[in-house]
Coordinates of C-alpha atoms and ligand atoms in Angstrom, one line a residue:
M1 CA 27.4 23.8 26.3
R2 CA 23.6 23.6 25.6
I3 CA 23.2 22.5 22.1
E4 CA 20.0 24.4 20.5
M5 CA 18.7 23.2 17.3
A6 CA 17.6 25.7 14.7
K7 CA 13.7 26.3 14.3
R8 CA 13.7 24.8 11.1
I9 CA 14.9 21.3 12.4
D10 CA 12.9 21.7 15.8
Q11 CA 9.5 22.2 14.0
I12 CA 9.8 18.9 12.2
P13 CA 9.0 15.5 13.5
P14 CA 11.8 13.1 13.3
Y15 CA 12.0 11.4 9.9
L16 CA 9.2 8.7 9.8
F17 CA 11.4 5.7 8.9
A18 CA 13.9 6.7 11.8
E19 CA 11.0 6.3 14.3
I20 CA 10.0 3.0 12.9
D21 CA 13.5 1.7 13.1
K22 CA 13.6 2.5 16.7
K23 CA 10.6 0.2 17.3
K24 CA 11.9 -2.5 15.0
E25 CA 15.0 -2.6 17.1
E26 CA 13.0 -3.0 20.3
I27 CA 11.0 -5.7 18.9
R28 CA 14.0 -7.6 17.4
N29 CA 16.0 -7.4 20.6
K30 CA 13.0 -9.5 22.2
G31 CA 14.1 -12.2 19.7
I32 CA 11.1 -11.9 17.5
D33 CA 11.6 -12.5 13.7
L34 CA 10.6 -9.4 11.8
I35 CA 9.0 -9.5 8.3
D36 CA 9.8 -6.0 7.1
L37 CA 7.2 -4.3 4.7
G38 CA 7.9 -1.0 6.1
I39 CA 10.2 0.7 3.8
G40 CA 10.0 0.9 -0.2
D41 CA 13.5 -0.5 -0.7
P42 CA 13.7 -3.1 -3.5
D43 CA 15.2 -6.3 -2.0
L44 CA 16.1 -7.4 -5.7
P45 CA 19.9 -6.8 -7.1
T46 CA 20.9 -4.2 -9.7
P47 CA 21.0 -5.7 -13.0
K48 CA 24.6 -7.1 -13.9
P49 CA 25.3 -4.9 -16.9
I50 CA 24.9 -1.6 -14.8
I51 CA 27.3 -3.2 -12.2
E52 CA 29.8 -4.2 -14.8
R53 CA 29.6 -0.7 -16.3
L54 CA 30.3 0.8 -13.1
K55 CA 33.5 -1.4 -12.3
K56 CA 34.9 -0.2 -15.7
A57 CA 34.0 3.2 -15.2
A58 CA 35.6 3.4 -11.8
E59 CA 39.0 2.5 -13.1
N60 CA 39.1 5.4 -15.3
P61 CA 41.1 8.4 -13.7
K62 CA 39.1 10.8 -15.6
N63 CA 36.1 9.8 -13.4
H64 CA 38.0 10.5 -10.1
R65 CA 37.8 14.3 -10.4
Y66 CA 35.0 16.7 -9.6
P67 CA 32.2 15.9 -11.9
S68 CA 30.2 18.7 -13.7
Y69 CA 27.6 20.3 -11.9
E70 CA 24.6 19.8 -14.3
G71 CA 25.7 16.1 -15.1
M72 CA 27.8 14.6 -17.9
I73 CA 26.3 15.0 -21.3
E74 CA 26.5 11.5 -22.0
F75 CA 24.1 10.7 -19.2
R76 CA 21.8 13.4 -19.9
S77 CA 21.7 12.4 -23.6
A78 CA 20.7 9.0 -22.6
V79 CA 17.9 10.4 -20.3
A80 CA 16.8 12.5 -23.4
Q81 CA 16.7 9.4 -25.7
W82 CA 15.0 7.2 -23.0
Y83 CA 12.4 9.8 -22.7
E84 CA 11.9 9.9 -26.5
R85 CA 11.8 6.2 -26.6
R86 CA 9.5 5.7 -23.5
F87 CA 7.0 8.8 -23.7
G88 CA 7.6 10.1 -27.2
I89 CA 9.0 13.4 -25.7
K90 CA 11.8 15.3 -27.2
L91 CA 14.4 17.0 -24.6
N92 CA 17.3 19.0 -25.0
P93 CA 19.9 17.2 -23.0
G94 CA 21.9 20.5 -22.7
T95 CA 19.0 22.5 -21.1
E96 CA 16.1 20.4 -20.2
V97 CA 17.7 17.5 -18.3
L98 CA 19.6 17.9 -14.9
S99 CA 21.4 14.9 -13.1
L100 CA 20.4 14.5 -9.5
I101 CA 21.9 12.7 -6.6
G102 CA 18.8 10.6 -6.2
S103 CA 15.6 12.4 -7.0
K104 CA 15.0 13.1 -3.2
E105 CA 18.1 15.4 -3.6
G106 CA 16.3 17.3 -6.3
I107 CA 12.9 17.5 -4.4
A108 CA 14.7 18.6 -1.3
H109 CA 16.3 21.5 -3.0
I110 CA 13.8 22.9 -5.3
P111 CA 11.7 25.0 -2.8
L112 CA 14.9 26.9 -2.1
A113 CA 15.1 28.2 -5.5
F114 CA 11.5 29.2 -5.8
V115 CA 9.8 29.5 -2.3
N116 CA 10.3 32.8 -0.4
P117 CA 9.5 32.7 3.2
G118 CA 5.6 32.9 3.7
D119 CA 5.1 31.7 0.2
V120 CA 2.6 28.6 0.0
A121 CA 3.6 25.0 -1.6
L122 CA 0.7 22.7 -2.4
V123 CA 1.5 19.3 -1.0
P124 CA -0.3 16.1 -1.3
S125 CA -1.5 14.3 2.0
P126 CA -0.8 11.6 2.2
G127 CA 2.5 12.1 0.6
Y128 CA 6.1 11.5 0.4
P129 CA 7.4 13.4 3.3
V130 CA 10.0 15.2 1.7
Y131 CA 7.5 17.7 -0.1
R132 CA 6.4 19.1 3.1
V133 CA 9.7 19.1 4.9
S134 CA 11.7 20.7 2.0
T135 CA 8.8 23.4 1.9
L136 CA 9.4 24.1 5.5
F137 CA 13.3 24.4 5.1
A138 CA 12.8 27.2 2.7
G139 CA 10.4 29.1 5.1
G140 CA 7.3 28.3 3.0
I141 CA 3.9 27.3 4.1
P142 CA 2.7 23.8 3.0
Y143 CA -1.1 23.6 2.1
F144 CA -2.2 20.0 2.1
L145 CA -4.4 18.6 -0.7
P146 CA -6.1 15.6 0.6
L147 CA -6.0 12.4 -1.4
R148 CA -9.1 10.6 -0.6
K149 CA -10.2 7.3 -1.8
E150 CA -13.5 8.5 -3.3
N151 CA -11.6 10.7 -5.7
G152 CA -9.0 8.0 -6.9
F153 CA -6.6 9.5 -4.4
L154 CA -6.0 12.4 -6.8
P155 CA -6.2 16.0 -5.3
N156 CA -9.3 17.9 -6.1
L157 CA -7.9 21.0 -7.5
S158 CA -11.1 23.0 -7.3
E159 CA -11.5 22.8 -3.6
I160 CA -8.3 24.9 -3.1
P161 CA -9.3 28.4 -2.1
K162 CA -8.4 31.2 -4.6
T163 CA -6.5 33.1 -1.9
I164 CA -4.2 29.9 -1.4
A165 CA -3.7 29.4 -5.0
K166 CA -2.6 32.8 -5.7
K167 CA 0.1 32.6 -3.0
A168 CA 1.3 29.3 -4.1
K169 CA 4.7 28.8 -5.9
L170 CA 4.8 25.1 -6.1
L171 CA 2.6 22.3 -6.5
F172 CA 3.7 18.6 -5.8
I173 CA 2.2 15.8 -7.4
N174 CA 3.3 12.2 -7.7
Y175 CA 1.8 9.3 -9.8
P176 CA 2.1 6.5 -9.7
N177 CA 1.6 7.3 -6.2
N178 CA 3.4 6.6 -3.0
P179 CA 1.9 5.8 -0.4
T180 CA -1.7 4.9 -2.1
S181 CA -0.4 3.2 -5.1
A182 CA -3.1 5.3 -7.3
I183 CA -2.4 6.3 -10.8
A184 CA -3.3 9.3 -12.8
E185 CA -4.6 9.5 -16.4
R186 CA -4.4 12.4 -18.9
P187 CA -7.4 14.3 -17.9
F188 CA -6.1 14.8 -14.5
F189 CA -2.6 16.1 -15.7
E190 CA -4.7 18.4 -18.1
E191 CA -6.4 19.8 -15.1
V192 CA -3.1 20.3 -13.4
V193 CA -1.6 22.0 -16.3
A194 CA -4.6 24.5 -16.7
F195 CA -4.5 25.1 -12.9
A196 CA -0.8 25.8 -13.0
R197 CA -1.1 28.3 -15.9
R198 CA -4.1 30.2 -14.2
Y199 CA -2.1 30.8 -11.0
Q200 CA 1.4 30.7 -12.3
I201 CA 2.3 27.9 -10.3
I202 CA 5.4 25.6 -11.0
V203 CA 4.4 21.8 -11.0
C204 CA 6.9 19.2 -9.7
H205 CA 5.7 15.9 -10.7
D206 CA 7.6 13.1 -8.8
A207 CA 7.6 10.1 -11.3
A208 CA 9.7 7.8 -9.2
Y209 CA 7.5 4.8 -10.1
S210 CA 6.6 5.3 -13.7
E211 CA 8.5 1.9 -14.5
I212 CA 7.1 -0.1 -11.6
A213 CA 3.6 -1.0 -13.3
F214 CA 1.4 -4.2 -13.9
D215 CA -0.5 -6.1 -16.3
G216 CA 0.9 -4.1 -19.2
Y217 CA -0.1 -0.8 -17.9
Q218 CA 2.3 2.1 -18.9
P219 CA 2.2 5.3 -16.7
L220 CA 2.3 8.6 -18.6
S221 CA 4.8 11.1 -18.2
F222 CA 3.3 14.4 -16.9
L223 CA 5.3 16.1 -20.0
E224 CA 3.1 14.0 -22.3
V225 CA 0.3 16.6 -21.8
E226 CA 0.1 19.7 -23.7
G227 CA 1.6 22.7 -22.2
A228 CA 3.2 20.8 -19.2
K229 CA 6.8 21.7 -20.1
E230 CA 5.8 25.2 -20.0
V231 CA 4.7 24.9 -16.2
G232 CA 6.8 22.3 -14.8
V233 CA 9.4 19.6 -14.4
E234 CA 9.3 16.0 -13.6
F235 CA 11.6 14.0 -11.3
H236 CA 12.9 10.5 -11.9
S237 CA 15.0 8.1 -10.2
L238 CA 17.1 5.1 -11.4
S239 CA 16.3 3.8 -7.7
K240 CA 13.0 1.9 -8.1
T241 CA 13.3 1.3 -12.0
F242 CA 16.6 -0.4 -11.8
N243 CA 16.9 -1.5 -8.0
M244 CA 19.4 1.2 -7.5
T245 CA 18.4 2.9 -4.4
G246 CA 21.8 2.8 -2.8
W247 CA 23.4 4.3 -5.9
R248 CA 21.9 7.4 -5.5
I249 CA 21.1 8.7 -9.1
G250 CA 18.1 10.5 -10.5
F251 CA 17.4 13.5 -12.8
A252 CA 14.8 16.3 -13.3
V253 CA 13.5 16.9 -16.8
G254 CA 11.2 19.8 -18.1
H255 CA 11.3 23.5 -18.2
S256 CA 14.8 24.8 -18.7
E257 CA 14.6 27.9 -16.4
I258 CA 13.0 26.0 -13.5
L259 CA 15.9 23.4 -14.1
S260 CA 18.4 26.2 -14.1
G261 CA 17.0 27.5 -10.6
L262 CA 17.4 24.1 -9.2
G263 CA 20.8 24.0 -10.6
R264 CA 21.9 27.2 -9.0
V265 CA 20.9 25.9 -5.6
K266 CA 22.8 22.6 -6.2
T267 CA 26.1 24.4 -7.4
N268 CA 26.1 26.0 -4.0
I269 CA 25.4 22.7 -2.0
D270 CA 26.9 19.9 -3.7
S271 CA 29.3 19.0 -6.4
G272 CA 27.5 16.7 -8.6
L273 CA 27.2 13.1 -9.0
F274 CA 30.2 10.6 -9.3
Q275 CA 30.6 10.2 -13.1
A276 CA 31.3 6.5 -12.8
I277 CA 27.6 6.1 -11.3
Q278 CA 26.5 8.4 -14.2
E279 CA 28.2 6.1 -16.9
A280 CA 26.4 3.1 -15.3
G281 CA 23.2 5.0 -15.3
A282 CA 23.7 5.9 -19.0
E283 CA 24.0 2.0 -19.6
A284 CA 20.9 1.3 -17.8
L285 CA 19.0 3.8 -19.6
N286 CA 20.3 3.2 -23.2
H287 CA 20.4 -0.9 -22.9
L288 CA 17.8 -2.0 -20.7
D289 CA 14.1 -2.4 -21.4
T290 CA 11.8 -0.4 -19.1
P291 CA 9.8 -1.4 -17.3
L292 CA 12.2 -4.3 -16.6
P293 CA 10.0 -7.2 -17.2
E294 CA 11.7 -9.6 -14.8
I295 CA 11.2 -7.2 -11.9
I296 CA 7.6 -6.7 -12.8
A297 CA 6.9 -10.3 -12.9
I298 CA 8.1 -10.8 -9.4
Y299 CA 6.2 -7.9 -8.0
E300 CA 3.1 -8.8 -9.9
K301 CA 3.0 -12.4 -8.2
R302 CA 3.8 -10.7 -4.7
R303 CA 1.1 -8.3 -5.3
D304 CA -1.4 -11.1 -6.2
V305 CA -0.3 -13.3 -3.3
M306 CA -0.6 -10.5 -0.6
V307 CA -3.9 -8.7 -2.0
K308 CA -5.7 -12.2 -2.0
G309 CA -4.5 -12.9 1.4
L310 CA -5.6 -9.6 3.0
Q311 CA -9.0 -9.8 1.3
E312 CA -9.7 -13.1 2.4
M313 CA -9.0 -11.8 6.2
G314 CA -11.7 -9.1 5.2
L315 CA -9.2 -6.2 5.0
E316 CA -10.0 -3.4 2.5
V317 CA -7.3 -3.1 0.0
D318 CA -7.3 -2.2 -3.9
R319 CA -5.3 -4.4 -6.3
P320 CA -2.6 -1.9 -7.5
R321 CA -1.9 -1.3 -11.2
A322 CA 1.6 0.5 -10.1
T323 CA 4.2 0.9 -7.5
F324 CA 5.0 -2.0 -4.9
Y325 CA 2.9 -0.7 -2.1
L326 CA -0.6 -1.8 -0.7
W327 CA -2.7 1.0 0.9
I328 CA -4.8 -1.0 3.2
Q329 CA -7.6 0.4 5.4
V330 CA -7.4 -0.4 9.1
P331 CA -10.3 -2.4 10.8
K332 CA -12.9 -0.4 12.7
G333 CA -11.8 0.6 16.2
Y334 CA -8.1 1.2 15.4
T335 CA -5.9 4.1 14.5
S336 CA -3.1 3.6 12.0
A337 CA -0.6 3.6 14.8
Q338 CA -2.6 1.2 16.7
F339 CA -2.9 -1.4 14.0
A340 CA 0.7 -0.9 12.9
T341 CA 1.7 -1.7 16.6
L342 CA -0.5 -4.7 16.7
L343 CA 1.0 -6.0 13.7
I344 CA 4.6 -5.6 14.9
E345 CA 4.1 -6.7 18.3
Q346 CA 1.9 -9.8 17.5
G347 CA 3.2 -10.8 14.2
G348 CA 6.4 -9.3 13.8
I349 CA 5.1 -7.7 10.9
V350 CA 6.6 -4.1 10.1
T351 CA 4.3 -1.6 8.1
T352 CA 4.2 2.0 8.0
P353 CA 1.2 3.8 9.7
G354 CA -0.6 6.0 7.1
N355 CA -0.6 9.1 9.1
G356 CA 3.3 9.2 9.0
F357 CA 2.5 10.3 5.5
G358 CA 0.3 13.1 6.5
E359 CA -3.1 13.6 8.4
E360 CA -5.2 12.3 5.7
G361 CA -3.3 8.9 5.8
E362 CA -4.9 8.2 9.1
G363 CA -7.0 5.0 8.9
Y364 CA -4.6 3.4 6.7
I365 CA -1.5 1.5 6.8
R366 CA 1.1 0.9 3.9
M367 CA 2.7 -2.4 3.0
A368 CA 5.7 -2.5 0.8
L369 CA 6.2 -5.8 -1.4
T370 CA 9.9 -5.7 -0.9
V371 CA 10.4 -9.1 0.5
D372 CA 10.1 -12.5 -1.5
E373 CA 6.9 -14.5 -1.9
K374 CA 7.7 -17.1 0.8
R375 CA 8.0 -14.4 3.3
L376 CA 4.9 -12.7 2.2
K377 CA 3.0 -15.9 2.6
E378 CA 4.6 -16.4 6.0
A379 CA 3.3 -12.7 6.7
I380 CA -0.3 -13.9 5.6
E381 CA -0.2 -17.0 8.0
R382 CA 0.8 -14.8 10.7
L383 CA -1.7 -12.2 10.2
K384 CA -4.5 -14.8 10.2
R385 CA -3.4 -15.6 13.7
I386 CA -4.0 -12.2 15.0
K387 CA -7.4 -11.1 16.4
F388 CA -8.6 -7.7 15.2
Ligands
LIG1 C1 11.8 6.2 -3.4 C2 11.0 7.7 -3.8 C3 11.8 8.7 -4.2 C4 13.3 9.0 -3.9 O1 14.1 8.0 -4.7 P1 15.8 8.4 -4.8 O2 15.9 8.7 -6.1 O3 16.2 7.3 -4.4 O4 16.0 9.5 -3.9 C5 11.1 9.8 -4.5 N1 9.7 10.1 -4.6 C6 9.0 8.8 -3.9 C7 7.7 9.2 -3.9 C8 9.6 7.8 -3.8 O5 8.9 6.8 -3.2

């Protein structure tokens, strides 16, 4: 039998990191030691109290049954209380908080609730690949908003043609930003709210890195801006905040009807999030201070070591105030892919070519600071030996 993929799968290039995995395998098979700065997956362990709570919760037979669709009230209340402590925002845990099986799950499903075939979703480029793909899965048309250095890697909303804005149902934004590590301040979020109101567009703010920030900087929640809760939702994740990428726990907060649309999609696809993990998530939000000072101190040091090393080599890179990414301009004469290939082949250093995050990422590579300082220093030594 000839197996034919559906068009919605065929139109999508293989997931970026799956391609890079293949290249890594090839190089590793040659016996070359790899320093992997490719994927944004924290190398540090989940804090002990969270693990202890999971162990206990896993013993409870009540947690062995199907969880509720929208999430346990204990977890959703912990989210609401954390929001109030951290951002000064009041949320109703019953209607304004939804548990997610990781924030990627929510981001991937939300277009199914709001995008009809032919509708537009506004998607940053470069950006987290899921915004574009989830739009396509829903039959929507991604319209790319370029994030350029000269604009602080914020989209210029006034450049969006009126005809496009009128057809748009969703706007994805993400600050602190992956992959550029840029941050957004209040005036930008105010602009977003005004734009969303004018064109009746649902704003999806991905705040996965709100708790990974340096030098005392505390990123804003989109919901802190007046009127934001009337136009949008914010996605959060425990993945980066508490080193829990493998646990699959996140949440969305904000406009109750938008959340209920997402919830309706989810009830038809998944059956919620293992309650023991939700209990452990509540433990994290209730009892640990965010940003977690121990984690931040480690990333700060890694950032300083790496930025200094790269700048001494003459590479163009900004010192980020948030996220664990460095967004590095490739030297003249190289494309992103060529430079990433050079680094992996001649130095065993895995990076992500910027164009993998969208066309506007061409001319950059991304490094994730998710290996220890000693290995980063080793990476710098190897980089110094490569001629470019
Ligand atoms: C890591 C990441 C997420 C996904 O996090 P999960 O909660 O683990 O699914 C979402 N958005 C961005 C931009 C990320 O980098």
